[in-house]
Coordinates of C-alpha atoms and ligand atoms in Angstrom, one line a residue:
Chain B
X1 CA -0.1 3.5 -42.7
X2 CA -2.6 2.3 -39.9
X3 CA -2.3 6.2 -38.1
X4 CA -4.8 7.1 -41.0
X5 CA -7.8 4.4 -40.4
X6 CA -8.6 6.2 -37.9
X7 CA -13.1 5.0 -38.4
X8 CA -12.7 4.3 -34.3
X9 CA -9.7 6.3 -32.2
X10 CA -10.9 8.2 -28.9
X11 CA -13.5 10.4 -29.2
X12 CA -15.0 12.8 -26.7
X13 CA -18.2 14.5 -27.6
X14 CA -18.7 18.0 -25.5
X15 CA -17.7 15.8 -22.3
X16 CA -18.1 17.5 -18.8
X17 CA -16.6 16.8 -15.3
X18 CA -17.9 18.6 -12.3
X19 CA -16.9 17.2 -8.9
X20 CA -19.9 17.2 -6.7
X21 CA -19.6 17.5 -3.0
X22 CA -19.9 20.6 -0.5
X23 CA -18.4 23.0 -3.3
X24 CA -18.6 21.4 -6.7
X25 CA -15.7 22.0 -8.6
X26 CA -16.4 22.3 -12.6
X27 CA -13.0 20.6 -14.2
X28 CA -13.5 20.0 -17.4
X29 CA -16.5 21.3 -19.8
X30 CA -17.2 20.8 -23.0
X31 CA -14.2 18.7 -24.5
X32 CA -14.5 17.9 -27.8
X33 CA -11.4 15.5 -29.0
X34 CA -11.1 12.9 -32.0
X35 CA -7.4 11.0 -31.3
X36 CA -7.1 9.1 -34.1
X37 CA -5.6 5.6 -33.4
X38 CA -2.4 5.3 -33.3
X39 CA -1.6 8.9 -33.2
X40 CA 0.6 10.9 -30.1
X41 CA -1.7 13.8 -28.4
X42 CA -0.1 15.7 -25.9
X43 CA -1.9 18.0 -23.4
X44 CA -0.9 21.2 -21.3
X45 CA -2.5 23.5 -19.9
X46 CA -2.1 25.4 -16.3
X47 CA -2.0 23.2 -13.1
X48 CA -5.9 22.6 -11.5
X49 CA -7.1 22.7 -15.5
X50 CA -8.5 19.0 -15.4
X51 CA -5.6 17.4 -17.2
X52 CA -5.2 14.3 -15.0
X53 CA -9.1 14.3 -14.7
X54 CA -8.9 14.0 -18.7
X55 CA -7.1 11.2 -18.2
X56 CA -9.0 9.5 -16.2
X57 CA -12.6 9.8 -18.1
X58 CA -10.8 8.4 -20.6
X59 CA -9.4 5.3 -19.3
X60 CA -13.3 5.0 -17.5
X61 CA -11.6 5.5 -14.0
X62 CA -14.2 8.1 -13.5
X63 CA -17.4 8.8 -15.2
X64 CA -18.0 12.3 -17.2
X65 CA -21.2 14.2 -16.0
X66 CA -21.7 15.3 -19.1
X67 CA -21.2 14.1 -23.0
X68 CA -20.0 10.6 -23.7
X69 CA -16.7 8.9 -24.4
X70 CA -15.6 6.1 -26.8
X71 CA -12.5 4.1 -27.1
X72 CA -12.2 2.1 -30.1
X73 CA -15.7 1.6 -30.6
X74 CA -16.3 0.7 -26.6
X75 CA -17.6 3.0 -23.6
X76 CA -13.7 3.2 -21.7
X77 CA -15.3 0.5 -19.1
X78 CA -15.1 -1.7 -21.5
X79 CA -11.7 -0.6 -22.7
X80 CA -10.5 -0.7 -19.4
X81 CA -11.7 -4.3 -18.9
X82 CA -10.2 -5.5 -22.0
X83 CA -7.2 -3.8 -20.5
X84 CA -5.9 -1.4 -23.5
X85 CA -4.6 1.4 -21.5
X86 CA -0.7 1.7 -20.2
X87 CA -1.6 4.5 -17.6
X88 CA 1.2 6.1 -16.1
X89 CA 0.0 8.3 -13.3
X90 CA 1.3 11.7 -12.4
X91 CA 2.8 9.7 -9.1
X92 CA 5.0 6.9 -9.5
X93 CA 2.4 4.6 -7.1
X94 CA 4.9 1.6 -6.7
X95 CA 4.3 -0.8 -4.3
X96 CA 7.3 -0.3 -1.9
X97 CA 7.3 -4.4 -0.9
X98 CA 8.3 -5.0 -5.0
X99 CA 11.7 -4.1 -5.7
X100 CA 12.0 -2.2 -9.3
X101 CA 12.0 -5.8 -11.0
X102 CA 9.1 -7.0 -9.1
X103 CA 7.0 -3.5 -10.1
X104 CA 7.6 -4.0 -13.3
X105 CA 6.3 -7.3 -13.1
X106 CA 3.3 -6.9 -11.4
X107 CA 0.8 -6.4 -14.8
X108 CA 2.1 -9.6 -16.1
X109 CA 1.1 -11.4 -12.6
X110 CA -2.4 -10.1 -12.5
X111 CA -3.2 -10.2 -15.8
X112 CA -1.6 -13.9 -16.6
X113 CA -2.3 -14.9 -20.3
X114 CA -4.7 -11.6 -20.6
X115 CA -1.1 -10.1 -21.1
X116 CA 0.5 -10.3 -24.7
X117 CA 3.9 -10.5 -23.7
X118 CA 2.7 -13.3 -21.2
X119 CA 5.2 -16.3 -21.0
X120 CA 8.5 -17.5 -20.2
X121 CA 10.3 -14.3 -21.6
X122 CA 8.2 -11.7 -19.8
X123 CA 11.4 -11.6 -17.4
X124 CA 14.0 -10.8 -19.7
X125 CA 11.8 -8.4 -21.3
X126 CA 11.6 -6.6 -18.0
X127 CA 15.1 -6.3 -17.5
X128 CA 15.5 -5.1 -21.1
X129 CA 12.6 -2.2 -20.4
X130 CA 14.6 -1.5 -17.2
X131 CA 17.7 -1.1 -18.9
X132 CA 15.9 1.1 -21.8
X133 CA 14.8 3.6 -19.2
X134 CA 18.7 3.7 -17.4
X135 CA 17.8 1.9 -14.7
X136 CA 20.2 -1.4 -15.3
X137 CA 21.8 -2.5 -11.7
X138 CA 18.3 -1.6 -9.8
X139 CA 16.1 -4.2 -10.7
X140 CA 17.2 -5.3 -7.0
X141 CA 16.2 -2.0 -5.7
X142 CA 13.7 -1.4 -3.6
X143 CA 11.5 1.9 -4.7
X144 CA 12.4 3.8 -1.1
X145 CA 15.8 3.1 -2.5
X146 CA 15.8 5.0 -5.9
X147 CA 15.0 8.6 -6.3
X148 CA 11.9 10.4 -7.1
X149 CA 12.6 10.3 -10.9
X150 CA 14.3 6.5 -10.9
X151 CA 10.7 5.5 -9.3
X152 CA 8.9 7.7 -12.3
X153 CA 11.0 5.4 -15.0
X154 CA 9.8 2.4 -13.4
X155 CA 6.2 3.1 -13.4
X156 CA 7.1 4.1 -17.2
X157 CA 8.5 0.9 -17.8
X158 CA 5.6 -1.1 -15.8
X159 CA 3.1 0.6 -18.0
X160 CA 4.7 -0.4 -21.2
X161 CA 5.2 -3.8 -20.2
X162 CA 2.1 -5.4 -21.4
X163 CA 2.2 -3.1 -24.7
X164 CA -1.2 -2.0 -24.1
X165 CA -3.2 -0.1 -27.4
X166 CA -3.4 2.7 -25.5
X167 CA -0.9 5.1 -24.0
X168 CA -2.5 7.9 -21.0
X169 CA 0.9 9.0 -19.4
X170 CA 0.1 12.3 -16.7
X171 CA 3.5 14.1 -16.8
X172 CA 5.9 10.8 -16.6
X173 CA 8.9 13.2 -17.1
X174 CA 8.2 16.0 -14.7
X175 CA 11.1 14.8 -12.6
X176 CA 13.9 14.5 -14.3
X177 CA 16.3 16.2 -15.5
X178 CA 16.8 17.4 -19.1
X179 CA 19.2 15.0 -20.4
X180 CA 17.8 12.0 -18.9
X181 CA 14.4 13.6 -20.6
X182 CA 15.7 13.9 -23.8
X183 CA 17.1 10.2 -23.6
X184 CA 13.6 8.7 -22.5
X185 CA 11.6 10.9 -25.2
X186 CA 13.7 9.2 -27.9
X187 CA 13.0 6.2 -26.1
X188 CA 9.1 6.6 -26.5
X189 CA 8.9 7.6 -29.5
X190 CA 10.8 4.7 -30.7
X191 CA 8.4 2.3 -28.6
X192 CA 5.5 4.3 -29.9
X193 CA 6.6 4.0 -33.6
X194 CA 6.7 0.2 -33.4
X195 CA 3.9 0.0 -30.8
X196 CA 1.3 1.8 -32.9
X197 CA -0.4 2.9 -30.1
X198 CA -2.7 6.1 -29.3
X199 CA -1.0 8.1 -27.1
X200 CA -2.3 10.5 -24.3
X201 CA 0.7 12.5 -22.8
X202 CA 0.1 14.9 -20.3
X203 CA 3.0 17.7 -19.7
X204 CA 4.0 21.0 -18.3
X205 CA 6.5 21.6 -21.0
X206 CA 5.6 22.9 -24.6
X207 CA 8.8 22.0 -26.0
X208 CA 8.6 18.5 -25.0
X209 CA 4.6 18.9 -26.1
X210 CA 5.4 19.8 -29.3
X211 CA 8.8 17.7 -29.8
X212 CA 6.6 14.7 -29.2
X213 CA 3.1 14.7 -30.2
X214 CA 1.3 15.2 -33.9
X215 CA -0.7 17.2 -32.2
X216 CA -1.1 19.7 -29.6
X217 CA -4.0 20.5 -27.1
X218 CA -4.0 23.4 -24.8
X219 CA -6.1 24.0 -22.2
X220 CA -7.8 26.8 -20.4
X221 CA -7.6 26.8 -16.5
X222 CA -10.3 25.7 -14.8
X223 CA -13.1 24.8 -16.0
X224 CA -10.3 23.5 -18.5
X225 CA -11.7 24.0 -22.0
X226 CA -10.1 23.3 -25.1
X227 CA -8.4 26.3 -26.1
X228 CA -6.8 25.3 -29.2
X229 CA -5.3 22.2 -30.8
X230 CA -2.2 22.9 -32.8
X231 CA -1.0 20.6 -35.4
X232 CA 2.6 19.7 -35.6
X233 CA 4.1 20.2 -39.2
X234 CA 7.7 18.5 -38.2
X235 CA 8.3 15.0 -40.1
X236 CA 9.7 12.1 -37.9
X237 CA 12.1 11.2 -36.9
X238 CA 12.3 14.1 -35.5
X239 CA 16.0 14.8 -34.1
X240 CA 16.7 16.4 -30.7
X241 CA 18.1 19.6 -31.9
X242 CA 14.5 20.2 -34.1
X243 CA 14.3 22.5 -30.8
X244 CA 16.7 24.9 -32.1
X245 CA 15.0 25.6 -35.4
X246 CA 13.3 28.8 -36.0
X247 CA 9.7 27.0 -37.1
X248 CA 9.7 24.8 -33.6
X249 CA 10.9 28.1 -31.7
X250 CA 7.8 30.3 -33.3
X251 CA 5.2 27.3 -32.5
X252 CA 6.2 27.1 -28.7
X253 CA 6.0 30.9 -28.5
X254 CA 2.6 31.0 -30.3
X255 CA 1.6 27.9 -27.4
X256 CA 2.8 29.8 -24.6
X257 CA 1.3 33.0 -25.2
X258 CA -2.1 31.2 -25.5
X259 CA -1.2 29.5 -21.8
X260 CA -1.0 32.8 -20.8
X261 CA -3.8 34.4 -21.8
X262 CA -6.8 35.4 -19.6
X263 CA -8.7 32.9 -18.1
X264 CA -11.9 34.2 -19.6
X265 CA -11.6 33.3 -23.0
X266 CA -12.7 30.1 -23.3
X267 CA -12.4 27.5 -26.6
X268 CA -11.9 28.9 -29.9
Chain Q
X1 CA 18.5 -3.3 24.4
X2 CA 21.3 -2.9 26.7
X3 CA 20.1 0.6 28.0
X4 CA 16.4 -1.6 29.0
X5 CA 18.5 -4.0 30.5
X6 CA 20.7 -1.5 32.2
X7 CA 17.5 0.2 33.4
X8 CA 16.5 -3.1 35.0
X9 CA 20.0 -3.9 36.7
X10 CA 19.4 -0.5 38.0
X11 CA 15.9 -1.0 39.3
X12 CA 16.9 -4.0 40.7
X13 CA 19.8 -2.8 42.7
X14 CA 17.7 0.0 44.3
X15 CA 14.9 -2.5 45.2
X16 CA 17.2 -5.0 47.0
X17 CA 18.9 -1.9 49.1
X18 CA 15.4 -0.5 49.9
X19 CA 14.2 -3.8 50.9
X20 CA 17.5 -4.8 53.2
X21 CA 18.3 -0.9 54.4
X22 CA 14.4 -1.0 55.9
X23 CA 14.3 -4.4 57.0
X24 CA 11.1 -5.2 55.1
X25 CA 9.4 -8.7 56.4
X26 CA 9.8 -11.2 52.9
X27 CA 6.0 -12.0 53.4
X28 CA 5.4 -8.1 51.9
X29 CA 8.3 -7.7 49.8
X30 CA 11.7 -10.2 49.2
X31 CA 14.4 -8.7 47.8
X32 CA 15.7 -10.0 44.2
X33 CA 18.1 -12.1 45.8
X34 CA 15.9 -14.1 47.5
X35 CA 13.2 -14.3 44.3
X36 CA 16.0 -14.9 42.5
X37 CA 16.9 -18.5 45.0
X38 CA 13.4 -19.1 45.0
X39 CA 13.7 -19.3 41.3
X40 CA 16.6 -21.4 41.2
X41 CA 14.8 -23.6 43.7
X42 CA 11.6 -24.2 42.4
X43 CA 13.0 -23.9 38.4
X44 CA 12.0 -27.3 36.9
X45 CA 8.3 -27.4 38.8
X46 CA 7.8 -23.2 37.4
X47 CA 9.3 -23.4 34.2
X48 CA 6.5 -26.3 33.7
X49 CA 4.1 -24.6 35.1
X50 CA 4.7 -21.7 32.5
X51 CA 5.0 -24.1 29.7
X52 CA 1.2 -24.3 29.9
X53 CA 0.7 -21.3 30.6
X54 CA 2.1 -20.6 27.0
X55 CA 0.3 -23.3 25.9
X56 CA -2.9 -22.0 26.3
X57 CA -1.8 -18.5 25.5
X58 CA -0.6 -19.4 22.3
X59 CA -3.3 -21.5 21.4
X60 CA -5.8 -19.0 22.1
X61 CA -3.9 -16.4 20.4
X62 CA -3.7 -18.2 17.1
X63 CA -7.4 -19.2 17.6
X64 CA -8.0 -14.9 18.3
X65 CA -6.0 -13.8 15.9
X66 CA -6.9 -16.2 12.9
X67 CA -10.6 -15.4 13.4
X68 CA -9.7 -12.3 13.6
X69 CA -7.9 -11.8 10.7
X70 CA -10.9 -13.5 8.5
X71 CA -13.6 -11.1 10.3
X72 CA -11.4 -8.1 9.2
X73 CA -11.1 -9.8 5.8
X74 CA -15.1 -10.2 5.7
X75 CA -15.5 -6.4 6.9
X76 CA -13.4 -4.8 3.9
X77 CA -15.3 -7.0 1.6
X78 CA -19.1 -6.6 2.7
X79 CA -19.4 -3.8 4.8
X80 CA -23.1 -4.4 5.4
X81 CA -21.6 -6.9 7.8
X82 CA -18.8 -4.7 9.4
X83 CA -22.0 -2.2 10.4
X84 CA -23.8 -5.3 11.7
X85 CA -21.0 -6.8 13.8
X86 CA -18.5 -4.0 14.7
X87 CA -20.9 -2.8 17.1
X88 CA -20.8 -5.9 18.7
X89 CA -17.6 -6.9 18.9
X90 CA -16.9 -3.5 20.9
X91 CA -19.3 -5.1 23.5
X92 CA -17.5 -8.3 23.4
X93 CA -14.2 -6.1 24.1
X94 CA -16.2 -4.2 27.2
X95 CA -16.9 -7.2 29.0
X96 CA -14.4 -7.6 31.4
X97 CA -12.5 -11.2 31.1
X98 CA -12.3 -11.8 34.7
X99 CA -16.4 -12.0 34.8
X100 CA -16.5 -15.0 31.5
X101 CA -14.1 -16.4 32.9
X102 CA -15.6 -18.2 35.8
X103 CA -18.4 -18.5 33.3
X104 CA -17.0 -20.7 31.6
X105 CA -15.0 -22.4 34.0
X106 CA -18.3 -23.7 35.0
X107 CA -19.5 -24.9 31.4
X108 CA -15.9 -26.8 30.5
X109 CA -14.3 -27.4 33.9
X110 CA -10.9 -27.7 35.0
X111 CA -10.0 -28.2 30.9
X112 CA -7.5 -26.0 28.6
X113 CA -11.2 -24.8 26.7
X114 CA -11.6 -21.7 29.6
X115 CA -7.9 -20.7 29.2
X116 CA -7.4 -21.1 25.2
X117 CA -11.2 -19.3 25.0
X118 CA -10.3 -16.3 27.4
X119 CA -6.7 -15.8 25.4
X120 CA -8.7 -16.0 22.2
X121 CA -11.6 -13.4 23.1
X122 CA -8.8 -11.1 24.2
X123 CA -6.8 -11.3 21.1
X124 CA -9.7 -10.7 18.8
X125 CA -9.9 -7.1 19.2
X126 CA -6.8 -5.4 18.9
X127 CA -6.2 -8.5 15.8
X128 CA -9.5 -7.2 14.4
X129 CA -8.9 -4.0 14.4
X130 CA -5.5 -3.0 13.2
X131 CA -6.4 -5.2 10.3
X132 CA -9.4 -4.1 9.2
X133 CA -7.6 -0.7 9.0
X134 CA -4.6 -2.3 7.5
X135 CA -6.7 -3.8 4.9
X136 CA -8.3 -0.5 4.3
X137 CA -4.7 1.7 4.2
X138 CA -4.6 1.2 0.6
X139 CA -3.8 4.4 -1.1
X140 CA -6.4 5.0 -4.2
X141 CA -4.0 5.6 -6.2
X142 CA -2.8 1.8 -6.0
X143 CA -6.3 1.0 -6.1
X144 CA -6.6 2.9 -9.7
X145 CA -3.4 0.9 -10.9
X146 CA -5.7 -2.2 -9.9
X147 CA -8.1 -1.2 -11.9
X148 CA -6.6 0.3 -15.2
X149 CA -5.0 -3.5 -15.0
X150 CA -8.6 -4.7 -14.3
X151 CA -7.5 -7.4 -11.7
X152 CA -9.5 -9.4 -9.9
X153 CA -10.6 -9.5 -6.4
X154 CA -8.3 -12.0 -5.2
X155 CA -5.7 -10.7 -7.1
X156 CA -6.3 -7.0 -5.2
X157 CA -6.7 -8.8 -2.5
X158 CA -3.0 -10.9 -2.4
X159 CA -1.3 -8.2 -4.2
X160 CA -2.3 -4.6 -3.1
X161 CA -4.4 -5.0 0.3
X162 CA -2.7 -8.1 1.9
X163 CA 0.9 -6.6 2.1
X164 CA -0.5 -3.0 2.7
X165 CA -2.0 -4.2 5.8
X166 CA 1.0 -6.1 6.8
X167 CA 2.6 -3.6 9.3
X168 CA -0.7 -3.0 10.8
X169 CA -1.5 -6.4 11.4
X170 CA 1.5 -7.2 13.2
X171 CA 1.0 -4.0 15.4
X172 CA -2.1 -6.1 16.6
X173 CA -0.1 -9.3 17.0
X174 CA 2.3 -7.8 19.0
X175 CA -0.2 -6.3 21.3
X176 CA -2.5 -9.4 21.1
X177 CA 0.8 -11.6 22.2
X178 CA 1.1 -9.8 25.4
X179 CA -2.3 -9.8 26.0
X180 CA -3.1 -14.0 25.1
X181 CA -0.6 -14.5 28.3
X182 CA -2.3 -12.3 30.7
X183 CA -5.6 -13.7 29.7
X184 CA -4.8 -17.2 30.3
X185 CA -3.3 -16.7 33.7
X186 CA -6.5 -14.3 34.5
X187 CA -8.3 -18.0 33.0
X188 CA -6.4 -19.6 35.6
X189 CA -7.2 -17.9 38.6
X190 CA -10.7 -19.1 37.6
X191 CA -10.1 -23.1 37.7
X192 CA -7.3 -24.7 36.9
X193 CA -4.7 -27.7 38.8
X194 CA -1.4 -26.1 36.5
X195 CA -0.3 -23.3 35.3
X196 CA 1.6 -20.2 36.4
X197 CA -1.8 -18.6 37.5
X198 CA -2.5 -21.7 39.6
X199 CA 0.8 -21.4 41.0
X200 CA 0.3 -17.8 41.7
X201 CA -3.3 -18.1 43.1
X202 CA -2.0 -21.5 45.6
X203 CA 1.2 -19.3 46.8
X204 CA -1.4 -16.2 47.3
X205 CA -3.4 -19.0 49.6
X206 CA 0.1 -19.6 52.2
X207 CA 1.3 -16.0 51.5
X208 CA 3.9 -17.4 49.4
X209 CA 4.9 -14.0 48.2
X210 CA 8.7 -15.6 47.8
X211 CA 6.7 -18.1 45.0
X212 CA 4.3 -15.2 44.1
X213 CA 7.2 -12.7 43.1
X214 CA 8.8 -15.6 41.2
X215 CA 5.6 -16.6 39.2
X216 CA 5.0 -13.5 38.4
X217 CA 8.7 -12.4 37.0
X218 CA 8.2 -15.5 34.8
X219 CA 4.8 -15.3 33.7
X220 CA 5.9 -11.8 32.3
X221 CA 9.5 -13.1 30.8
X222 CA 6.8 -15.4 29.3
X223 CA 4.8 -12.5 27.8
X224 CA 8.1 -10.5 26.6
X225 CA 9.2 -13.4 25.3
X226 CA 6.1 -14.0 23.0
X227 CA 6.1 -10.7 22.4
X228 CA 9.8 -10.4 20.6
X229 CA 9.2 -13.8 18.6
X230 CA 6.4 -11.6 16.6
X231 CA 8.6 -9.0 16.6
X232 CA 11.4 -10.9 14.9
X233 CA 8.6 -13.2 12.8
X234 CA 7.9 -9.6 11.2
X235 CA 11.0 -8.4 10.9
X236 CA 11.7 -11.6 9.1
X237 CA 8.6 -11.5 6.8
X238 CA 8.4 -7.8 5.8
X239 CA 11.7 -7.3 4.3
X240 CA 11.0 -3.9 2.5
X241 CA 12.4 -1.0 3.4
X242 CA 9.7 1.3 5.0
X243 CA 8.7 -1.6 6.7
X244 CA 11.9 -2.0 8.7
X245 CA 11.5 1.9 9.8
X246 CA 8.7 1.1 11.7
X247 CA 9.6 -2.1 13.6
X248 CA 12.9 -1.6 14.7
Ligands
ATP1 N1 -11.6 13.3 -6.9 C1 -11.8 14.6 -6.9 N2 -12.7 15.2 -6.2 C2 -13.0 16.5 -6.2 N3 -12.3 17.4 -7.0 C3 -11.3 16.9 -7.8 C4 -11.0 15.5 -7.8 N4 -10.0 15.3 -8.7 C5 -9.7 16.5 -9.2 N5 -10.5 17.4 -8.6 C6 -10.5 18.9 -9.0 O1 -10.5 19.0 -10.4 C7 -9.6 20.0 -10.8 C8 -8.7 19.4 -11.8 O2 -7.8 18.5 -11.2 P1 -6.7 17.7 -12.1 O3 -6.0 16.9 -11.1 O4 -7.3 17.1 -13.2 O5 -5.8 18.9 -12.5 P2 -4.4 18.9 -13.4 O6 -4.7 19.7 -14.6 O7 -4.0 17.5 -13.6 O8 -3.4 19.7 -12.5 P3 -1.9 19.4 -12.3 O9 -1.2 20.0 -13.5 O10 -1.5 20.3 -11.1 O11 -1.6 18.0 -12.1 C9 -8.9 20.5 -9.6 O12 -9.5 21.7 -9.2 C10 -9.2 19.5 -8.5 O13 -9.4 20.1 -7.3
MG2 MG1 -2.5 16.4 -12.8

């Protein structure tokens, strides 16, 4: 299938961030990352490690100071303009005069025909993406009138509105609760499968790391370096109780010790 | 609303005791009561009066506030400009109204231009300035959205930064309403056959203080009155909820 011809993907050769100002802050150094396209990467790593910032080279919201980044064959200015990332930010960042509907909306109405789901269905599709992410009977809602993790599940559904190539979500799930989780991980994968797209998901949890992705990445803390990427063995589907097995159990554990380890040492 | 107007009822009553237990002359101070039959008796001759008063208040504060609104527009967009023209719209805001105005009492004459001018320079400022920093309050996280979409200008412009700016611009209408009254009457005072400031400026002349009292009470119902028509213009154009905290 297409997750193999790879040729293009995202790569990152030995990219650097450092934040300049009064005390420069070294985020990320030395990231070296092939995502094939069409495969799911997920992320973790300690909180200050440069995950978000990883996200955001990426999508060419900010510029690495060191090393270079491609996206499909284009610097990820050029991705961005051509509008192939669905970026789900760690914040929901609705605007609060859009009611959920209207949020989810809003690509469509900037980006016009540049959206593929443009046209007289884009509506209906909303409402559908609404109701996949259990928010049917708030598209009326206003976001000041929906809970922390409501709001997070309409940004989700606002970013997969225009089915963008690429996926960069910064912890989409953190807020909610574990059932709701598990519903909306089914959910992505299932968009993902037919989507093809190249997936980017930031999280704080290793389970839902490696129940996700094909592969794992972990970071060190800061200056985050690449500590290890861990390939998933488990076929897909992939059921919800894969968690429960012994194989699942011993990757998290070997994951999480390397999370814990001292800060000093560095990639691998 | 009914403890403001219970607050006035209240004033009121101690005003007309002070005035009648001390037996204080009506040429210094009349009580309510009689302001209040001096209203009744000069009504239809006042009210028209005020009518042009508003006139030129609200003329000049559309004229203030739409200029306004475009120069803050301008500012976000080219700062090179802001840096060039802030400065000097702080000195337009300086000069005091009640020196241009005779100015230009001289240059148009006994014409609405003085008024509708003086309501418009004194509107510009607060306009100007609450926009500008509503047009700026844009969080940069929204502003990232903006661009991960790659829209356009005008489309951050009518989508993110227009209604962002919205409660702060009406923060400088409100204050700009109040202000478009007092600076037409203050135009008045300057050159003018109508108009409550006339009225108030003639009655000053025969110590009229009955008339004065009266003029004023009216100019100022004229001002709250403005005032409460932006307030419910907003409250019927931002309909969100975060919006309504701040302007009820
Ligand atoms: N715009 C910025 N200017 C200066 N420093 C920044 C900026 N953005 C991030 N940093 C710094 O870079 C480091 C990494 O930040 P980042 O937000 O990427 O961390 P993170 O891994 O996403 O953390 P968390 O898990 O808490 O979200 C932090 O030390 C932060 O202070
Ligand atoms: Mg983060």
């Amino acid at each position: 299938m297409s997750r193999s011809d790879c040729g293009a993907g995202i790569v990152l050769d030995s990219v650097g961030m450092t934040f300049g100002g009064d005390n420069p802050v070294t985020a990320l150094r030395d990231i070296d990352l092939t995502i094939p396209t069409g495969q799911f990467l997920a992320v973790v790593g300690p909180s200050g490690c440069g995950k978000s910032t990883l996200l955001r080279l990426v999508s060419g919201l900010l510029e690495p100071t060191d090393g270079t980044i491609s996206v499909h064959g284009k610097t990820p200015e050029e991705a961005r303009r051509d509008v192939e990332f669905g970026f789900v930010f760690q914040d929901p960042v609705l605007f609060p005069w859009l009611r959920a509907l209207g949020n989810v909306l809003l690509p469509g109405r900037i980006l016009g025909s540049r959206s593929p789901t443009h046209g007289p269905h884009t509506e209906q599709l909303a409402r559908r993406l609404l109701m996949d992410v259990g928010l049917d009977g708030f598209e009326e809602h206003y976001p000041a009138e929906m809970s922390g993790g409501m709001q997070s599940r309409v940004a989700l559904a606002r970013a997969l509105i225009y089915r963008a190539s690429t996926l960069l979500m910064d912890e989409p799930f953190g807020a909610l609760d574990e059932f709701t989780r598990d519903r909306l991980n089914l959910q992505l994968l299932d968009v993902w499968e037919k989507a093809r797209a190249t997936v980017i998901f930031v999280t704080h949890s290793i389970q839902e790391a490696i129940f996700l992705a094909d592969r794992v990445t972990v970071l060190s803390p800061r200056p985050g370096r690449i500590v290890r990427v861990a390939r998933v063995p488990f076929p897909r589907p992939r059921p919800l109780d894969l968690r429960f097995e012994p194989e699942f159990g011993s990757l998290a554990r070997e994951l999480r010790a390397l999370l814990e380890t001292d800060t000093t040492m560095g990639a691998s | 609303m009914v403890p403001a107007a219970f607050l006035a009822l209240l004033a009121l009553v101690i005003w007309q005791l002070v005035v009648v237990a001390a037996d204080v002359p009506a040429y210094i101070v009349p009580s309510p009561t009689e302001i209040g039959q001096e209203l009744v008796a000069k009504g239809p001759s006042l009210v028209s009066d005020l009518g042009w008063t508003m006139l030129e208040a609200v003329t000049g504060f559309l004229i203030g506030s739409g200029v306004a609104f475009a120069t803050a527009v301008v500012f976000v967009h080219v700062p090179i400009v802001e840096r060039a023209a802030f400065p000097w719209a702080i000195v337009l805001q300086t000069i005091p109204i009640v020196a241009i105005a005779p100015l230009l009492t001289i240059w148009f004459g006994y014409t609405l231009v003085p008024k509708v001018a003086i309501a418009a320079i004194i509107c510009f400022f607060p306009v100007l300035v609450n926009t500008t920093r509503g047009l700026r309050s844009v969080s940069s996280q929204a502003m990232e959205l903006m661009r991960v979409l790659s829209a356009r200008k005008a489309s951050i412009f009518w989508r993110l930064r227009l209604p962002s700016s919205l409660s702060y611009v009406f923060a400088g209408l409100r204050v700009a309403a109040t202000l478009s009254v007092i600076g037409s009457i203050v135009a008045e005072f300057t050159g003018a056959d109508r108009g409550i400031g006339f009225v108030i400026v003639q009655a000053s002349y025969r110590i009229d203080t009955r008339l004065m009292f009266a003029a004023i009470a009216l100019s100022s119902l004229g001002g709250i009155v403005f005032f409460h028509l932006i307030g419910w213009i907003e409250r019927a154009t931002l309909r969100w909820p975060e919006a309504r905290q701040h302007n009820s």
